[in-house]
mmCIF file of C-alpha atoms in Angstrom:
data_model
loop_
_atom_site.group_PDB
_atom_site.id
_atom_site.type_symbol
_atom_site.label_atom_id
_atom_site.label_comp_id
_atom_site.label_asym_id
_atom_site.label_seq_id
_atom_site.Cartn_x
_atom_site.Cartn_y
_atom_site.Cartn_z
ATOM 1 C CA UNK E 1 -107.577 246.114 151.364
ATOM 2 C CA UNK E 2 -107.224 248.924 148.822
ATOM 3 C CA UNK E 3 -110.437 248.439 147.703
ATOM 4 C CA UNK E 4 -113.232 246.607 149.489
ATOM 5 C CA UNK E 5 -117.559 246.392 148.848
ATOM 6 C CA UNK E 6 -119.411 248.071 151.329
ATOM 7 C CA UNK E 7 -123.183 248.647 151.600
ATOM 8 C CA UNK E 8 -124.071 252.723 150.979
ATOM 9 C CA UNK E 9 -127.317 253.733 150.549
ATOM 10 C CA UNK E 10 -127.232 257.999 150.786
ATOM 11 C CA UNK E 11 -129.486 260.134 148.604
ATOM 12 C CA UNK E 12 -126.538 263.013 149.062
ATOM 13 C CA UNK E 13 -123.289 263.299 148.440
ATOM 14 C CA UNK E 14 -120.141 265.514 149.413
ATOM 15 C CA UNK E 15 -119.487 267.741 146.373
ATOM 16 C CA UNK E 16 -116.413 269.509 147.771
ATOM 17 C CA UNK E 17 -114.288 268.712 150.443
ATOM 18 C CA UNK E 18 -114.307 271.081 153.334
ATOM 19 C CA UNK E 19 -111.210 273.354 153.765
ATOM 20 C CA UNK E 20 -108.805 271.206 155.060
ATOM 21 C CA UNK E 21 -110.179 268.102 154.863
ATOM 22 C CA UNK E 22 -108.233 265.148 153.277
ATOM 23 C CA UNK E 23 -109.887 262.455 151.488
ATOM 24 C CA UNK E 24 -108.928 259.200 152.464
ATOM 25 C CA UNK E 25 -111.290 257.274 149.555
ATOM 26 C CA UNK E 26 -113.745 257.419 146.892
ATOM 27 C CA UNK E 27 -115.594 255.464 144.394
ATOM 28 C CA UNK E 28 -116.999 255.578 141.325
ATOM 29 C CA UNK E 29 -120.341 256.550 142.972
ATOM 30 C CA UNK E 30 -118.668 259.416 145.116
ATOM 31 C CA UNK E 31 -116.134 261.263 145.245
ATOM 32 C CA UNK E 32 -115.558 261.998 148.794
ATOM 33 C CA UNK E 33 -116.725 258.466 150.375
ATOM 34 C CA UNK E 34 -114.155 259.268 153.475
ATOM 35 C CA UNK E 35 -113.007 262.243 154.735
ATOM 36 C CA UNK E 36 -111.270 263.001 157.807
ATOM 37 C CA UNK E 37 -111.554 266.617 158.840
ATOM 38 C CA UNK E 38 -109.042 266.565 161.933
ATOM 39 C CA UNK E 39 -106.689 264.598 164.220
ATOM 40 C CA UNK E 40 -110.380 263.078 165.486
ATOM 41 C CA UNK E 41 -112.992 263.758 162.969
ATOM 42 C CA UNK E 42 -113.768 261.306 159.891
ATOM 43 C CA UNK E 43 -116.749 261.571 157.683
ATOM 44 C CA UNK E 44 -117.700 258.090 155.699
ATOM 45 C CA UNK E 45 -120.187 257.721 152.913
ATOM 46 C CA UNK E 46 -121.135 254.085 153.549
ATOM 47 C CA UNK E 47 -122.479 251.442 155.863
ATOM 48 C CA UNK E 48 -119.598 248.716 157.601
ATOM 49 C CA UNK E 49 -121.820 247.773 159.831
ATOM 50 C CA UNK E 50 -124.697 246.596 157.390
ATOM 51 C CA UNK E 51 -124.798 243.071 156.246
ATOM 52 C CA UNK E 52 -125.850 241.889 152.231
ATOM 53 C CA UNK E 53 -129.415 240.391 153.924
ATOM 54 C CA UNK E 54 -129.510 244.048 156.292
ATOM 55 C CA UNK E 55 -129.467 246.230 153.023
ATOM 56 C CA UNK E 56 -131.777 243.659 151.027
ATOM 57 C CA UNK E 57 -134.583 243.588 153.958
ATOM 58 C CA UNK E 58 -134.067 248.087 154.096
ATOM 59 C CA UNK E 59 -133.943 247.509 149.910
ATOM 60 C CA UNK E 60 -137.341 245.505 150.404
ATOM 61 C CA UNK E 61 -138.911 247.492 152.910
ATOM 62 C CA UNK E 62 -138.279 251.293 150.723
ATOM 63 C CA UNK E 63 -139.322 249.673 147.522
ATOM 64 C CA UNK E 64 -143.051 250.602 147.690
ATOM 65 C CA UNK E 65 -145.589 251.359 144.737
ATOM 66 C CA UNK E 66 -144.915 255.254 144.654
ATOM 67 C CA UNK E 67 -140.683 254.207 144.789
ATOM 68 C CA UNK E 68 -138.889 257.729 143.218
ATOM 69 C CA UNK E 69 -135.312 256.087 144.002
ATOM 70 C CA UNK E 70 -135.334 252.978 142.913
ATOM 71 C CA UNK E 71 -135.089 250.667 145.601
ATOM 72 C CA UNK E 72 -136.148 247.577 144.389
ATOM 73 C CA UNK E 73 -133.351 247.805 141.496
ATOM 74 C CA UNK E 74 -131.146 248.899 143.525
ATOM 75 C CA UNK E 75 -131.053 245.681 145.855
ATOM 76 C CA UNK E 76 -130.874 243.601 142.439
ATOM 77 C CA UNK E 77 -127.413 245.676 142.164
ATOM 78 C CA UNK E 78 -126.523 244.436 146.041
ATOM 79 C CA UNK E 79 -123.149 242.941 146.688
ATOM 80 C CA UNK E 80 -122.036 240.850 149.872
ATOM 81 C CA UNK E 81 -119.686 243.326 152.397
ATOM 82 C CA UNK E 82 -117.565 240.608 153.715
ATOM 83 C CA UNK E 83 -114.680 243.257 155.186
ATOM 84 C CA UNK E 84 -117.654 245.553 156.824
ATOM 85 C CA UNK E 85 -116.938 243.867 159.975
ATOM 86 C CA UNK E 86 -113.980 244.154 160.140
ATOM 87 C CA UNK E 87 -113.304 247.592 158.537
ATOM 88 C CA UNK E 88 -115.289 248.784 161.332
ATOM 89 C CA UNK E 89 -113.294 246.890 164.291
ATOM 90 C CA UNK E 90 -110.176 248.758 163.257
ATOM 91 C CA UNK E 91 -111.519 252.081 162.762
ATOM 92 C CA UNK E 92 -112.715 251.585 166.735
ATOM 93 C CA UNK E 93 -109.375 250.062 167.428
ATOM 94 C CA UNK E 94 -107.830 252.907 165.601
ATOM 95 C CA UNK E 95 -110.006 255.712 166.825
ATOM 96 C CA UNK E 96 -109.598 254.245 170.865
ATOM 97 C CA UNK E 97 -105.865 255.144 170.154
#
């Protein structure tokens, strides 16, 4: 799909693009939420294989008293991630050759 949900959860973020890296996708959030960096190298921003009730239980589990980040809001912002999956079948199917 051109554009799909997927579960991230990264307290960095790419700010430039290596030299001769090509960026495949962003998102509002990120700017650089793929890269691939040669014939064999990729660098994603995100989480295929995590699950809507994965992210809520890590949500749930980082959301303590002293919480800096925000966890507990951020798993009321949580959407399901139905092409995960299978985004992540591909890129194995893909990267196999």
């Amino acid at each position: 799909p051109q554009c799909a949900d997927l579960q991230a959860h990264h307290y960095e973020t790419v700010l430039e693009a290596p030299s001769g890296s090509i960026v495949l996708a962003s998102s509002d959030r990120d700017r650089h939420q793929v890269l691939r960096h040669a014939p064999a190298a990729w660098g994603v921003q995100f989480h295929p294989e995590l699950t809507l009730p994965m992210m809520s239980m890590l949500m749930d589990a980082l959301a303590t008293d002293d919480d800096q980040h925000g966890h507990a809001q951020m798993r009321d912002t949580l959407r399901p991630s139905p092409e995960g999956p299978s985004l992540l079948k591909r890129f194995v199917a893909f990267a196999r050759g």
